[in-house]
CSV table of C-alpha atoms in Angstrom, one decimal:
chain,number,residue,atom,x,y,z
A,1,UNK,CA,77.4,-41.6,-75.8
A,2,UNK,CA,77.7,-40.0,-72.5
A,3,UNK,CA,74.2,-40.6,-70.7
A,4,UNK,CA,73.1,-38.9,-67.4
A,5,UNK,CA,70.4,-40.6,-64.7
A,6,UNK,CA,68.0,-38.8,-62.8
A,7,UNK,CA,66.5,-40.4,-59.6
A,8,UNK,CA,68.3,-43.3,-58.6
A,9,UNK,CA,65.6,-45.1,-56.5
A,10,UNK,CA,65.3,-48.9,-56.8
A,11,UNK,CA,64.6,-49.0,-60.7
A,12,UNK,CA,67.8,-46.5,-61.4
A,13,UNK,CA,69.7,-49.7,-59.1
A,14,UNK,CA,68.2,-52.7,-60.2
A,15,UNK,CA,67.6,-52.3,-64.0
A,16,UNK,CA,69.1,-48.7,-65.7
A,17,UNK,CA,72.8,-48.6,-64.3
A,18,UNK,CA,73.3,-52.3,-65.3
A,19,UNK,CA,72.1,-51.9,-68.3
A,20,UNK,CA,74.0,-48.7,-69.2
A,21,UNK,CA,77.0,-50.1,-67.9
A,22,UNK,CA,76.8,-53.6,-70.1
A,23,UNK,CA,75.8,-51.2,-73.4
A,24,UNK,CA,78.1,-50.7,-75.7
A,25,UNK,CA,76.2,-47.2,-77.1
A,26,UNK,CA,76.5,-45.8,-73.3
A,27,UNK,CA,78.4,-44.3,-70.8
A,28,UNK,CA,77.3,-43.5,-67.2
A,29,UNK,CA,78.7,-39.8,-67.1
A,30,UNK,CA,76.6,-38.3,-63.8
A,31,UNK,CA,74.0,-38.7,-61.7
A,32,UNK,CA,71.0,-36.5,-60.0
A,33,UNK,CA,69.5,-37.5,-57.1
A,34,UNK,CA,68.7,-36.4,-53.6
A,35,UNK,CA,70.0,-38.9,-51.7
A,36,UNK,CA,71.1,-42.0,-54.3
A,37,UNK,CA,74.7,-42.2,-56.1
A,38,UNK,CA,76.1,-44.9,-58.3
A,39,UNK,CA,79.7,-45.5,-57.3
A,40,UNK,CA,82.2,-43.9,-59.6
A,41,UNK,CA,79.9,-41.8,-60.8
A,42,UNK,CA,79.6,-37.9,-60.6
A,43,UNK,CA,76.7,-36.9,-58.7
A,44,UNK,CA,74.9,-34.2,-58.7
A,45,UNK,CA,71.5,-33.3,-56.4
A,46,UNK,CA,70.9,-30.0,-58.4
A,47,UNK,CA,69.6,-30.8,-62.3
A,48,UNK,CA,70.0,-27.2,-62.9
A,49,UNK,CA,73.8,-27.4,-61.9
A,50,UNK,CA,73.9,-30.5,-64.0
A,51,UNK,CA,72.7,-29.0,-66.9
A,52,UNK,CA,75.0,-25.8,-67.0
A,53,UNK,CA,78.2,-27.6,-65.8
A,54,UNK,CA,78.1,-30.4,-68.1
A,55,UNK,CA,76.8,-29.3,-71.7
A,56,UNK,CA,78.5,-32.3,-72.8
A,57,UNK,CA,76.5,-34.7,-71.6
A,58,UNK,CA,73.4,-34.9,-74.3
A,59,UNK,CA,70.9,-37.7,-73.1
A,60,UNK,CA,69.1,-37.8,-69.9
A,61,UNK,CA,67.1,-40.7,-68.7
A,62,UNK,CA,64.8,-39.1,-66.1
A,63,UNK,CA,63.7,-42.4,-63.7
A,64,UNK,CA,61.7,-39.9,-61.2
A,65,UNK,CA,58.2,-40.5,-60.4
A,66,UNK,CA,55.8,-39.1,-62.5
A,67,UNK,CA,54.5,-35.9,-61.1
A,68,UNK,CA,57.8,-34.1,-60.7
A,69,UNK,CA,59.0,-35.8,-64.0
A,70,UNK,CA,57.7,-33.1,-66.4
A,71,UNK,CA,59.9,-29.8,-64.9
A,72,UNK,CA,62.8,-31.8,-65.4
A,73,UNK,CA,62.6,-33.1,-68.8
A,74,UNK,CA,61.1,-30.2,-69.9
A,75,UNK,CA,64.5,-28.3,-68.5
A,76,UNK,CA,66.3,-30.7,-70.3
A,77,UNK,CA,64.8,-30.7,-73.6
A,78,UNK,CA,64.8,-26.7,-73.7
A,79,UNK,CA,68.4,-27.3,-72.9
A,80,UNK,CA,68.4,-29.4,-76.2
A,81,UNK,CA,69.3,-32.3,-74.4
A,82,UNK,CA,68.0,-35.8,-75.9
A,83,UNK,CA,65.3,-37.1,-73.0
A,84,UNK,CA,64.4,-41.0,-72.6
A,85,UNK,CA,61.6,-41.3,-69.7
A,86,UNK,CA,60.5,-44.2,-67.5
A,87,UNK,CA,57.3,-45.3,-67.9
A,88,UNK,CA,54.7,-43.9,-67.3
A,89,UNK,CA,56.1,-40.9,-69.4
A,90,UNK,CA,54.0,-38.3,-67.5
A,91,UNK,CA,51.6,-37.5,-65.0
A,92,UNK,CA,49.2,-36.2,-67.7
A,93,UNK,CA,48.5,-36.7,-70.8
A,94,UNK,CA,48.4,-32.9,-71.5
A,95,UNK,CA,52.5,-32.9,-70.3
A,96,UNK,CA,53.4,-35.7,-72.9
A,97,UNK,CA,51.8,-33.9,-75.5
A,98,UNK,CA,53.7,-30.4,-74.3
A,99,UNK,CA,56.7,-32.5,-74.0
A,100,UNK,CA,56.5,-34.1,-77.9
A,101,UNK,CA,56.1,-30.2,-78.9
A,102,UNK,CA,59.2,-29.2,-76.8
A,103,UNK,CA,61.2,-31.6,-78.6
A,104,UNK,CA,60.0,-31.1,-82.1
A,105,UNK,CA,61.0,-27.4,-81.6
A,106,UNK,CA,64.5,-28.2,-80.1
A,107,UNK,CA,65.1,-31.0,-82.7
A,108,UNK,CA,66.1,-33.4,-80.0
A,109,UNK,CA,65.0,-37.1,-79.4
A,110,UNK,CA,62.0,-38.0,-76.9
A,111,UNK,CA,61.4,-41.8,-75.5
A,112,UNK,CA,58.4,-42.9,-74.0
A,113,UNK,CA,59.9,-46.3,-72.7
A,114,UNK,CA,57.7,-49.7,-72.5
A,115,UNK,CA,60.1,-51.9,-70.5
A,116,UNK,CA,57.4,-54.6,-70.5
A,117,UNK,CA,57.0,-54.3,-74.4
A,118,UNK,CA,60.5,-55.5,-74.5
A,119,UNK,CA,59.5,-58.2,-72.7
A,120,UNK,CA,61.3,-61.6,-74.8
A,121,UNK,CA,58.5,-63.4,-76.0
A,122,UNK,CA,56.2,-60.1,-77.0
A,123,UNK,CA,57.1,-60.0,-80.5
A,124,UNK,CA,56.4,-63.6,-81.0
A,125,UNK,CA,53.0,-63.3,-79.5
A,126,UNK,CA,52.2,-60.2,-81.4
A,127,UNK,CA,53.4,-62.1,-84.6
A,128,UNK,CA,51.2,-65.3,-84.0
A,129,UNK,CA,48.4,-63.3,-83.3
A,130,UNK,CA,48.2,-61.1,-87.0
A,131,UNK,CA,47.1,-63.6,-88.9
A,132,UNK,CA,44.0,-65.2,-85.9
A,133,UNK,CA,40.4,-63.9,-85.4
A,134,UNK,CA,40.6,-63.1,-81.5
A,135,UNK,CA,37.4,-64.2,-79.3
A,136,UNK,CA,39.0,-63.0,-76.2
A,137,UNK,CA,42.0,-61.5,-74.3
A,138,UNK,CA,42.0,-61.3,-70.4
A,139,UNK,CA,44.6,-59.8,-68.4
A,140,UNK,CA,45.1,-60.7,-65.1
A,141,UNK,CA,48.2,-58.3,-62.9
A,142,UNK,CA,48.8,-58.8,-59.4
A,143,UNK,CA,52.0,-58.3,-57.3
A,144,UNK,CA,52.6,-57.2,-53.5
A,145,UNK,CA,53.4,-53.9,-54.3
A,146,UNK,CA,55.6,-54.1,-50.8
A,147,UNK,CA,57.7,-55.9,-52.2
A,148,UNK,CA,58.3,-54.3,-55.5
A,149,UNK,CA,57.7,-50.7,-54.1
A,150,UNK,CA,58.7,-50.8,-50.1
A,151,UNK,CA,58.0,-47.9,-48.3
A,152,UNK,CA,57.2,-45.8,-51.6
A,153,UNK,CA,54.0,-43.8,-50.4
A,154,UNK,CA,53.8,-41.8,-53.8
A,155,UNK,CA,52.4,-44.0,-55.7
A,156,UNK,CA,49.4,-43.7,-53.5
A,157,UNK,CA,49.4,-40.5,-53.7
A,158,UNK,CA,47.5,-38.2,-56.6
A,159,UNK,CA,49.5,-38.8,-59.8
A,160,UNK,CA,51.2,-42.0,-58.7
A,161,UNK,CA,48.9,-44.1,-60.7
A,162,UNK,CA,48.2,-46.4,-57.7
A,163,UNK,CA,47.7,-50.3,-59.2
A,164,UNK,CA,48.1,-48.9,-62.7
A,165,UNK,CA,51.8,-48.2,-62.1
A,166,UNK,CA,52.3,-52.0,-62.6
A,167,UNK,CA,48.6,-52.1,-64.9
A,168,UNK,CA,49.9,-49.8,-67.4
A,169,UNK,CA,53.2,-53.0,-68.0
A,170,UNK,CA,50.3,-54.7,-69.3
A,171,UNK,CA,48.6,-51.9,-70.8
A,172,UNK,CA,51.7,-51.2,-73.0
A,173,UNK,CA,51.9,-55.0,-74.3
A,174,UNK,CA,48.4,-55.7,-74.8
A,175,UNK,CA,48.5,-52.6,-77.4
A,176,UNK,CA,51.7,-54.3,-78.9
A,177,UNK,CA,50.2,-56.9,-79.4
A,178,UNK,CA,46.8,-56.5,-81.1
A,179,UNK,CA,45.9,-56.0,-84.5
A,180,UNK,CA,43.2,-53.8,-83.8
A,181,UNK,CA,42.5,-50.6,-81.4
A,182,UNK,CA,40.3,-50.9,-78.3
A,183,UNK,CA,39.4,-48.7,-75.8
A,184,UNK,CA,38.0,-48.5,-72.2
A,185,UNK,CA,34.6,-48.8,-71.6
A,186,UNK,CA,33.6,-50.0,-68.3
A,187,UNK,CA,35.9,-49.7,-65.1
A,188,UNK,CA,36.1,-50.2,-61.0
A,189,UNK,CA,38.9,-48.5,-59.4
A,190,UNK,CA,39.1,-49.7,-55.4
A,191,UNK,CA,40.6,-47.0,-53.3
A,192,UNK,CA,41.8,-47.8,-49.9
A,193,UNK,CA,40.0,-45.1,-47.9
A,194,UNK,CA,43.5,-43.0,-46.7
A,195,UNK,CA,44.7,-43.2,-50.6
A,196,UNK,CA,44.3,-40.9,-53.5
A,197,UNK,CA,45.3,-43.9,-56.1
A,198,UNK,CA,43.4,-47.4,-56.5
A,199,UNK,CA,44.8,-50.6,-54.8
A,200,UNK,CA,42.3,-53.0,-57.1
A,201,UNK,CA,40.6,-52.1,-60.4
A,202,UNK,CA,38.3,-53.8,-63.1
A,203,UNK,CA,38.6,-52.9,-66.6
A,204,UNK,CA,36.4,-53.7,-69.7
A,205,UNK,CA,37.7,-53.0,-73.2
A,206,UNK,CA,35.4,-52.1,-76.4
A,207,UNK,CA,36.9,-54.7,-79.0
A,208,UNK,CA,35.6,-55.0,-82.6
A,209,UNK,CA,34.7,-58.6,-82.1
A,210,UNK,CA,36.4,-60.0,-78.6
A,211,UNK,CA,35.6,-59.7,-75.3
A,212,UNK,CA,38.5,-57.4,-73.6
A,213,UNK,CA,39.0,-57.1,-69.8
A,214,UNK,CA,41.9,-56.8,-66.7
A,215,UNK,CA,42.3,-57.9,-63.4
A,216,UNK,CA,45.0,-55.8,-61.1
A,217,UNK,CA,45.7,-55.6,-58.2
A,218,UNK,CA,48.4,-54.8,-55.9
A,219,UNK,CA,47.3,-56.2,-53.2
A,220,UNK,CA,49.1,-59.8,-53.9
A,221,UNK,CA,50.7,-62.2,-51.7
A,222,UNK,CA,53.0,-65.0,-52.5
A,223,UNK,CA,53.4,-66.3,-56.3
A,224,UNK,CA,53.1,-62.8,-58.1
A,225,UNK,CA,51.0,-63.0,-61.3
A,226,UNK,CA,51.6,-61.0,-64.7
A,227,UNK,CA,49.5,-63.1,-67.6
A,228,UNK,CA,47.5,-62.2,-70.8
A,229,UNK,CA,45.7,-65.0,-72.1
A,230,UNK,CA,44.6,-64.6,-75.5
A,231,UNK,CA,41.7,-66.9,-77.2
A,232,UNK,CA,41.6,-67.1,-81.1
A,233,UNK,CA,39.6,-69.1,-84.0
A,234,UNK,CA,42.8,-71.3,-83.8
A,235,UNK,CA,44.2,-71.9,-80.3
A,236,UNK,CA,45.0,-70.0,-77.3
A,237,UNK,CA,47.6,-68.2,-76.6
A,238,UNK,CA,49.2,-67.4,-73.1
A,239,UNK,CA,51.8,-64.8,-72.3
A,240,UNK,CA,52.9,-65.4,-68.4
A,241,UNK,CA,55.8,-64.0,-66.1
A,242,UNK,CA,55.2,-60.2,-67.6
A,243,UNK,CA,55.8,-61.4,-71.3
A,244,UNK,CA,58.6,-63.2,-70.6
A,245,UNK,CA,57.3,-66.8,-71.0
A,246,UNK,CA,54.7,-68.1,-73.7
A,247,UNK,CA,52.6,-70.8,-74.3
A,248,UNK,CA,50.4,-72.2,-77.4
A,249,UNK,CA,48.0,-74.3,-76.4
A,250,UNK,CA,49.9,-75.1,-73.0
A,251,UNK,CA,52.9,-75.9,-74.9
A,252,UNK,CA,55.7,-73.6,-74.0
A,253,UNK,CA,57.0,-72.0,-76.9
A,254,UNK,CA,61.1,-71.1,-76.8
A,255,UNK,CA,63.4,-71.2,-73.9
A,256,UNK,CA,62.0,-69.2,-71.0
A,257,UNK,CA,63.5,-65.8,-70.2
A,258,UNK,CA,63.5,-64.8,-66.2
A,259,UNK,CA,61.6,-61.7,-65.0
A,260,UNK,CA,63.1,-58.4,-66.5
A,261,UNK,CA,65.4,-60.0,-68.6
A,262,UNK,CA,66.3,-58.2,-71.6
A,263,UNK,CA,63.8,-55.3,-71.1
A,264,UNK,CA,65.9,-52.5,-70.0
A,265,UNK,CA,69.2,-53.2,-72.6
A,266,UNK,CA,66.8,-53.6,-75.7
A,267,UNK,CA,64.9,-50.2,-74.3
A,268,UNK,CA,68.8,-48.7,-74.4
A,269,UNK,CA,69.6,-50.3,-77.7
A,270,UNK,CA,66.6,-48.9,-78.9
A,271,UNK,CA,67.6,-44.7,-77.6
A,272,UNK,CA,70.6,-44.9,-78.8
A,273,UNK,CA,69.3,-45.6,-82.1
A,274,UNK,CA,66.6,-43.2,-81.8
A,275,UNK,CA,69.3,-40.3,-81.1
A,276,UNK,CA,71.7,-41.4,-83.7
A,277,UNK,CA,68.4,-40.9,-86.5
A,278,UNK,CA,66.8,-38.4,-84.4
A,279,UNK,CA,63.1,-38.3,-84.1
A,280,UNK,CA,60.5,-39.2,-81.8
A,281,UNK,CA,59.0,-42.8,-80.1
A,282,UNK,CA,55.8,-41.6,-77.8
A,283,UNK,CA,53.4,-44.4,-78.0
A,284,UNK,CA,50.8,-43.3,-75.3
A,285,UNK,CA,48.3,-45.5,-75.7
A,286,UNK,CA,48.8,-47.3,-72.6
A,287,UNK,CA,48.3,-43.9,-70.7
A,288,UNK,CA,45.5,-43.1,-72.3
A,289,UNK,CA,43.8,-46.3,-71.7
A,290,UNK,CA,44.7,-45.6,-67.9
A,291,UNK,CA,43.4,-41.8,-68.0
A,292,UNK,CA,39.7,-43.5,-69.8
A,293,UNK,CA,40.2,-45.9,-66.4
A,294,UNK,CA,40.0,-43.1,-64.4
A,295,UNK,CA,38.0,-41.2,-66.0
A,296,UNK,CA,34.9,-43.9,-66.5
A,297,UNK,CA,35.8,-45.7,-62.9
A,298,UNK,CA,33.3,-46.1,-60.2
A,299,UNK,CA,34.7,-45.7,-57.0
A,300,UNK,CA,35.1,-48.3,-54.5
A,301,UNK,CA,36.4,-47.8,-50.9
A,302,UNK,CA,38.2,-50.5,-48.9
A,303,UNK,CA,40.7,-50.8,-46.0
A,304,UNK,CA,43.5,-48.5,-45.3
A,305,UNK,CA,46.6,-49.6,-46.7
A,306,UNK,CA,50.1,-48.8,-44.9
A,307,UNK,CA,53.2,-50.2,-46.0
């Protein structure tokens, strides 16, 4: 199937054109973007050009940012055009919802991705925890976000999710994972004082019987750290390098995968099959546990942050 790619900023680069271009289900067919291009590749800095010129072309995988996300996948599924977004899905919760209508009534597909769900050992922790009684589950998510977003001042801005942009990776596999629903109860966001998104937060979960919480922050240096340590009736569990790595016990469990490996051809794998059946996959959980953040957050200030 002919696929087309909206935004090519680092993650277009780094993870969605190599894994289009090793899928057998996909073929790179165009590209939108102001100022990126993928060599051999049409491009196009006009979606609305791109959507009239090229009717052919029936998937888009929008990689914006999240505000201006929702006028272009709202163009495309009006246009009946199968949409697969980049997490988060939305700015809002209110546009994913408009956005699962808008694709009921033009009977195309819509894919709320979780790259970090795909992560390789996430199944096999979600499958050893079903059958355990969990006591607790801690979350602990920092990186440098200069180096995994250089120079990329929107994230700070309102709508760019700020810490949770990473937080909500975690987010996504921690709902994977559990047997049961929690939600947020208890959260501090920590804003540097010349941002509109957090830099730090604290987040407490209501659990049935555990005691839920998360550490992230993006403020990071050196070894970057992406764990979710589990505690049962029966062992501990330990999910490190972004769900890529586990442990039992402190026994490693399987050969260990490296950093995005896998995510971003299984998230392919898994549109293509979504198209070919039709229906939707919009999971938003994760956002919603990140809207509750915000919504229940005290506010603290700290130090401006520049890039």
């Amino acid at each position: 199937m002919e696929i087309a790619l909206i935004g090519i900023g680092k993650i277009a680069l780094d993870q969605h054109v190599p894994a289009i271009a090793a899928s057998p289900d996909w073929e790179l067919a165009a590209t939108v973007s102001r100022a990126g291009t993928v060599e051999g590749t049409p491009a196009f800095t006009d979606f609305d050009e791109l959507l009239v010129t090229r009717p052919d072309i029936r998937v888009i995988s929008l990689c914006l940012p999240p505000v201006p996300r929702f006028d272009y996948a709202s163009k495309a599924l009006a246009a009946g055009r199968h949409v697969m977004l980049e997490k988060p899905p939305g700015a809002t919760l209110a546009e994913c919802h408009a956005l699962t209508e808008l694709a009921k009534q033009n009977g195309v597909s819509l894919y709320a991705t979780w790259h970090s769900r795909e992560a390789d050992k996430v199944a096999d922790a979600k499958a050893w925890l079903a059958s355990r009684v969990l006591r607790s589950l801690t979350v602990t998510w920092k990186e440098d976000v200069r180096r995994w977003h250089p120079g990329q001042d929107w994230i700070f801005e309102a709508g760019g999710l700020g810490v949770f942009d990473p937080g909500i990776n975690a987010l996504s596999i921690v709902t994977e994972i559990l047997r049961e629903e929690i939600h947020v109860r208890d959260a501090t966001l920590v804003f540097p004082e010349n941002r509109q998104a957090p830099i730090a937060a604290e987040v407490a979960f209501h659990h049935p019987q555990a005691q839920v919480q998360a550490t992230l922050d993006f403020r990071q240096e050196g070894e970057q750290t992406w764990s979710i340590e589990a505690v049962t009736d029966t062992g501990t569990l330990l999910l490190t390098h972004g769900g890529a790595r586990m442990f039992i016990d402190g026994v490693e469990q399987g050969a260990s995968q490296d950093g995005l490996s896998g995510e971003y051809p299984r998230l392919y794998a898994k549109m293509a099959a979504l198209v070919q059946r039709g229906g939707l996959d919009m999971d938003l959980r994760p956002m919603t546990h990140v809207a509750d953040a915000f919504l229940l957050g005290r506010r603290e200030t700290t130090a401006p942050f520049h890039f």
